[in-house]
Every structure is written in structure tokens, then in C-alpha cells.
XYZ file of C-alpha atoms in Angstrom:
293
model
C 0.000 0.000 0.000
C 1.484 3.387 -1.012
C 0.947 6.747 0.714
C 0.241 9.512 -1.769
C 2.476 12.650 -1.247
C 1.278 16.276 -1.174
C -0.209 17.471 -4.395
C 1.776 20.124 -6.388
C -0.793 22.795 -5.544
C -0.259 22.251 -1.859
C 3.510 22.557 -2.281
C 3.049 25.880 -4.039
C 0.761 27.030 -1.229
C 3.426 26.135 1.360
C 6.110 28.016 -0.583
C 3.940 31.128 -0.819
C 3.048 30.911 2.861
C 6.693 30.593 3.932
C 7.718 33.454 1.614
C 4.991 35.710 3.013
C 6.071 34.887 6.545
C 9.697 35.714 5.759
C 8.737 39.022 4.130
C 6.622 40.044 7.126
C 9.319 38.970 9.577
C 11.954 40.980 7.720
C 9.805 44.066 7.144
C 8.246 44.317 10.604
C 10.815 42.766 12.884
C 14.101 43.018 10.889
C 14.894 39.389 11.657
C 16.754 38.562 8.427
C 19.404 41.334 8.282
C 22.112 38.981 9.522
C 21.069 36.400 6.946
C 21.232 38.980 4.129
C 24.636 40.108 5.328
C 25.951 36.562 5.328
C 24.593 35.901 1.841
C 26.067 39.171 0.508
C 29.449 38.276 1.982
C 29.297 34.858 0.382
C 28.366 36.324 -3.000
C 31.149 38.962 -2.990
C 33.658 36.688 -4.775
C 30.989 35.949 -7.386
C 30.495 39.670 -8.037
C 34.254 40.179 -8.261
C 34.675 37.293 -10.706
C 31.789 38.595 -12.785
C 33.395 42.034 -13.060
C 36.928 40.732 -13.568
C 36.719 40.463 -17.408
C 35.699 44.142 -17.704
C 38.440 45.259 -15.306
C 41.003 43.222 -17.217
C 39.902 44.597 -20.582
C 40.145 48.193 -19.264
C 43.609 47.488 -17.903
C 44.775 46.010 -21.199
C 43.281 48.959 -23.119
C 45.208 51.351 -20.881
C 48.457 49.666 -21.921
C 47.848 50.447 -25.576
C 46.839 54.129 -25.505
C 47.144 55.737 -28.916
C 50.418 57.663 -29.180
C 48.756 60.457 -31.150
C 46.126 60.899 -28.433
C 48.861 61.220 -25.825
C 50.707 63.793 -27.926
C 47.558 65.850 -28.467
C 46.734 65.739 -24.759
C 50.297 66.746 -23.897
C 50.200 69.715 -26.300
C 46.863 70.843 -24.888
C 48.181 70.708 -21.327
C 51.338 72.603 -22.277
C 49.268 75.310 -23.963
C 47.096 75.691 -20.858
C 50.190 75.825 -18.652
C 51.690 78.536 -20.840
C 48.578 80.695 -20.511
C 48.524 80.246 -16.735
C 52.217 81.115 -16.470
C 51.599 84.257 -18.545
C 48.884 85.352 -16.143
C 51.158 84.625 -13.180
C 53.789 86.916 -14.698
C 51.293 89.733 -14.998
C 50.065 89.308 -11.418
C 53.659 89.339 -10.134
C 54.419 92.544 -12.023
C 51.301 94.248 -10.700
C 51.997 93.161 -7.141
C 55.424 94.778 -7.321
C 54.151 98.189 -8.402
C 53.291 100.917 -5.931
C 49.805 102.311 -5.390
C 50.313 105.297 -7.660
C 51.231 103.129 -10.636
C 48.328 100.768 -10.001
C 45.863 103.679 -10.085
C 47.148 104.593 -13.537
C 46.612 101.073 -14.787
C 43.367 99.572 -16.032
C 43.690 96.287 -14.170
C 40.981 94.391 -16.004
C 42.503 95.298 -19.362
C 46.045 94.529 -18.293
C 45.308 91.089 -16.895
C 42.851 89.940 -19.545
C 44.615 90.593 -22.849
C 43.270 88.224 -25.485
C 45.937 85.777 -26.610
C 46.331 82.724 -28.807
C 48.982 80.033 -28.528
C 51.411 79.632 -31.407
C 54.394 77.428 -32.121
C 57.845 78.331 -33.416
C 58.279 76.558 -36.757
C 61.361 78.286 -38.113
C 64.411 80.396 -37.273
C 66.159 82.925 -39.489
C 69.387 81.471 -40.934
C 70.961 84.944 -40.953
C 73.252 85.169 -37.889
C 72.859 88.965 -37.858
C 69.049 88.853 -37.839
C 67.215 87.589 -34.754
C 63.908 86.412 -36.203
C 61.628 83.409 -35.803
C 58.629 82.078 -37.727
C 55.422 81.052 -35.911
C 52.507 78.994 -37.228
C 49.883 81.738 -36.816
C 49.001 84.174 -39.593
C 46.280 86.325 -41.071
C 43.706 83.549 -40.914
C 44.145 83.650 -37.118
C 43.839 87.445 -37.050
C 47.561 88.068 -36.566
C 48.847 91.404 -37.878
C 52.215 93.207 -37.884
C 52.935 95.000 -34.630
C 51.429 92.445 -32.253
C 53.506 91.461 -29.218
C 54.848 87.923 -28.806
C 55.485 86.374 -25.368
C 56.734 83.144 -23.941
C 56.155 81.817 -20.421
C 58.867 84.097 -18.998
C 58.500 87.443 -20.715
C 58.361 89.517 -23.876
C 60.027 87.909 -26.901
C 59.395 90.442 -29.669
C 56.795 91.596 -32.166
C 55.262 90.464 -35.447
C 56.842 92.285 -38.403
C 55.216 90.385 -41.257
C 52.268 88.015 -41.516
C 51.150 85.676 -44.291
C 48.004 83.619 -44.446
C 49.442 80.743 -42.377
C 52.605 82.037 -40.676
C 54.127 85.206 -39.231
C 57.662 86.531 -38.924
C 58.663 87.756 -35.465
C 61.511 90.152 -34.684
C 63.056 89.275 -31.319
C 63.944 91.884 -28.691
C 67.610 90.911 -29.036
C 67.802 92.049 -32.663
C 70.009 95.111 -33.080
C 67.164 97.015 -34.787
C 64.646 96.379 -32.012
C 63.667 98.801 -29.228
C 61.202 98.449 -26.338
C 59.955 101.261 -24.074
C 60.342 99.942 -20.536
C 60.053 101.065 -16.942
C 61.673 99.932 -13.719
C 59.110 98.128 -11.563
C 60.670 99.368 -8.332
C 60.276 103.099 -9.024
C 58.643 103.608 -12.434
C 61.797 105.002 -14.106
C 61.299 104.998 -17.890
C 63.903 104.220 -20.530
C 64.434 102.490 -23.869
C 65.760 98.936 -24.104
C 67.710 98.171 -27.293
C 68.728 94.869 -28.825
C 72.437 94.253 -29.234
C 72.534 91.302 -31.595
C 73.373 89.089 -28.610
C 70.476 86.946 -27.391
C 71.728 87.196 -23.802
C 72.319 90.963 -23.574
C 70.217 94.094 -24.051
C 71.207 97.743 -23.588
C 69.236 100.238 -21.506
C 70.027 103.636 -23.035
C 69.728 107.312 -22.130
C 69.673 106.743 -18.376
C 71.187 109.697 -16.469
C 73.988 109.031 -14.011
C 71.725 110.381 -11.252
C 68.921 107.889 -11.926
C 67.868 105.454 -9.205
C 68.574 102.102 -10.850
C 70.259 99.005 -9.444
C 71.481 95.641 -10.596
C 68.658 93.115 -10.323
C 65.905 95.664 -11.113
C 63.082 94.182 -13.201
C 62.241 96.010 -16.424
C 58.685 95.669 -17.749
C 57.055 97.067 -20.883
C 55.750 100.576 -20.213
C 53.092 100.565 -22.939
C 54.334 103.866 -24.400
C 54.166 103.886 -28.170
C 51.187 101.530 -28.136
C 53.184 98.678 -29.622
C 53.536 96.488 -26.547
C 51.005 95.905 -23.744
C 52.007 97.389 -20.426
C 53.403 95.374 -17.537
C 55.051 92.375 -19.222
C 58.540 91.415 -17.961
C 61.213 92.198 -20.550
C 64.612 92.031 -18.866
C 66.568 92.261 -15.628
C 69.403 94.723 -15.051
C 72.627 92.716 -14.933
C 75.440 95.314 -15.000
C 75.779 99.081 -14.471
C 78.916 100.919 -15.566
C 79.542 104.591 -14.789
C 82.184 106.399 -16.846
C 83.670 109.561 -15.289
C 82.431 112.692 -17.036
C 79.689 110.909 -18.972
C 76.095 112.169 -18.423
C 74.610 108.709 -18.984
C 75.412 105.339 -17.435
C 76.018 102.189 -19.424
C 73.472 99.548 -18.414
C 73.216 95.959 -19.591
C 70.185 93.760 -19.026
C 69.401 90.076 -19.499
C 66.188 89.149 -21.367
C 63.569 87.365 -19.278
C 62.220 85.401 -22.266
C 64.062 82.284 -23.387
C 64.707 83.592 -26.884
C 66.627 80.562 -28.144
C 64.662 77.862 -26.338
C 60.926 78.572 -26.191
C 58.844 76.605 -28.687
C 55.352 77.682 -27.662
C 54.539 81.392 -27.684
C 51.593 83.694 -27.044
C 50.329 86.205 -29.595
C 48.792 89.181 -27.767
C 45.810 90.984 -29.295
C 44.852 94.591 -28.480
C 41.693 95.144 -26.397
C 38.390 94.593 -28.195
C 37.372 97.549 -30.306
C 40.917 98.945 -30.544
C 43.373 98.461 -33.369
C 47.127 98.839 -33.155
C 46.758 102.248 -34.793
C 44.280 103.341 -32.135
C 46.699 102.340 -29.408
C 49.536 104.299 -30.998
C 47.346 107.399 -31.295
C 46.164 107.132 -27.681
C 49.712 106.626 -26.440
C 50.986 109.645 -28.400
C 48.111 111.749 -27.037
C 48.859 110.626 -23.479
C 52.565 111.357 -23.865
C 51.791 114.841 -25.187
C 49.464 115.577 -22.284
C 52.063 114.450 -19.799
C 54.780 116.573 -21.346
C 52.455 119.577 -21.394
C 51.687 119.074 -17.717
C 55.364 118.886 -16.871
C 56.064 122.047 -18.821
């Protein structure tokens, strides 16, 4: 004689009843938290093994990063760094000036000159001409007269631009001159190129002028060619000749004229052309001279 087991419907009823009891016990009395914790701990290796193929594929992909992507990312980071270093130079120059000079300066304009990053693609083969070629031209809005900087200071100015490139005359060229002022006291003078990339001459400085070795020379903005406040050179040697009304002063360029590859092309403020700046500067110089007279 055989005893007939529970019918399938009864088994299903028991499963549902037990499930309902467990749900109520967990929801109302929080009796199964330890059980869930134990199960989750036991399943952790399963989760890790399930995710292992994706982690391995990402790791392998990281070993074979495209070289071109890395180069592009590196160039982008270097360009950003150059812009930040340029701004740091301007802030340092402003911080060194006294209150009177800062009142004469339009801070927002000085610190926010519009610039683009260019690259040096050629150097003049003429040993007596200090010129470089950059990969920015008329299609980028570059025009003759615009200032060129590197991460350390003023390099020169654009003297000729084509559609794709521009020719830049460096501050060390013997035909180049920059109006500068001493940061420490605002003394103005003219800095001339000597044909030596490591030496510049500060001319027409009276023997009674307050100038010292180590003084920082920044662009004064007079003449409207160069923006005001950019580091140009540092006084390296002062020689006084008996009976001479002017002192002989040598300065070392702040820009790395023979080393920098990335440069900044500085644009005049919006709404002003280079000609406008020259006219304004000439007007300001005339007013100042009239006041002194």
C-alpha cells in the first residue's frame, strides 16, 4: 500500500506561505538582516569574478593608448600651462608696483589681454638677424605690430604676416627697441637689442637715476606697440664712466629667446586696433609733457 504525497498545488501554497512569513518577519521585525549580510558576503567573490573580465579589458586597453592621443593631450596641457604662467607673470608685475602706478593702470585690461597660442616653426638662418617664424598668420587674425610672449616674458613683435605664418623680430635684434620702466620706481627708458640673445642695452639713463642691478624692467606701454606690464629684462650690470652724463646699463632678457617653442600672440583690447593704441599713447605722452612744462 502506497501513501500519496502532497499534491503540487499544496507545495506551491506552502512556498507562498513561507515566503509571506519571511517578508513580514523581515519588514516588521528586521529578523533577516544577519542572513542577508551573510549571503552578501558569500556572493562577494561571485560579483568580483563577474566584473573581472571588464576590469582586465580596461587594464589592457590602458596599456595600448594611442600615441597620437597622448601627444595631443600633452600639447593641450602645455598650452594651458603657458597661458597660466603668462597670467602669473602679470600678477607678479602688478603686485610689485606701488599704489600710484596701479591707479594709472586699467587692471581688467592689463590682466585679460586676449591671446592665442602659437608654435615656433622656423628660425632665421641669418646670424645677424634675430627672427623666428610662428605657425599663426592672417587667418588667425595676426597682424604686424602684435607682441609675442613666452612663459617668462616679452620675446618680440610680429613684423610680417602671411596667411598661415608670421615673422617675429626678437627683442635681441640690433634694430629692435622696447619702451620699458623699472618696476621698483617707475623710471622709464628704452631697451635696445644688441645682436646678442643674452644681452640688451638700456640707453639714455642719467647718471643720477635710481637704478640698481637686479631691477626688473617691464614694458611701459608707451608707443602703443607692446602691452604694459610684461617682464622684458633684468638689469645685470651698471657701468659709470667719469664725465659721462649717462650710465652704461646691460640687461638680461627674461624670455628664453633661443629655447621657447610655444609662444603667445597678444591681441589689443576689443574695439581697438594697433593704430588706435599708438594714437592714444601719443596723445597721453603729449598731455604728460604739457603738464610737466
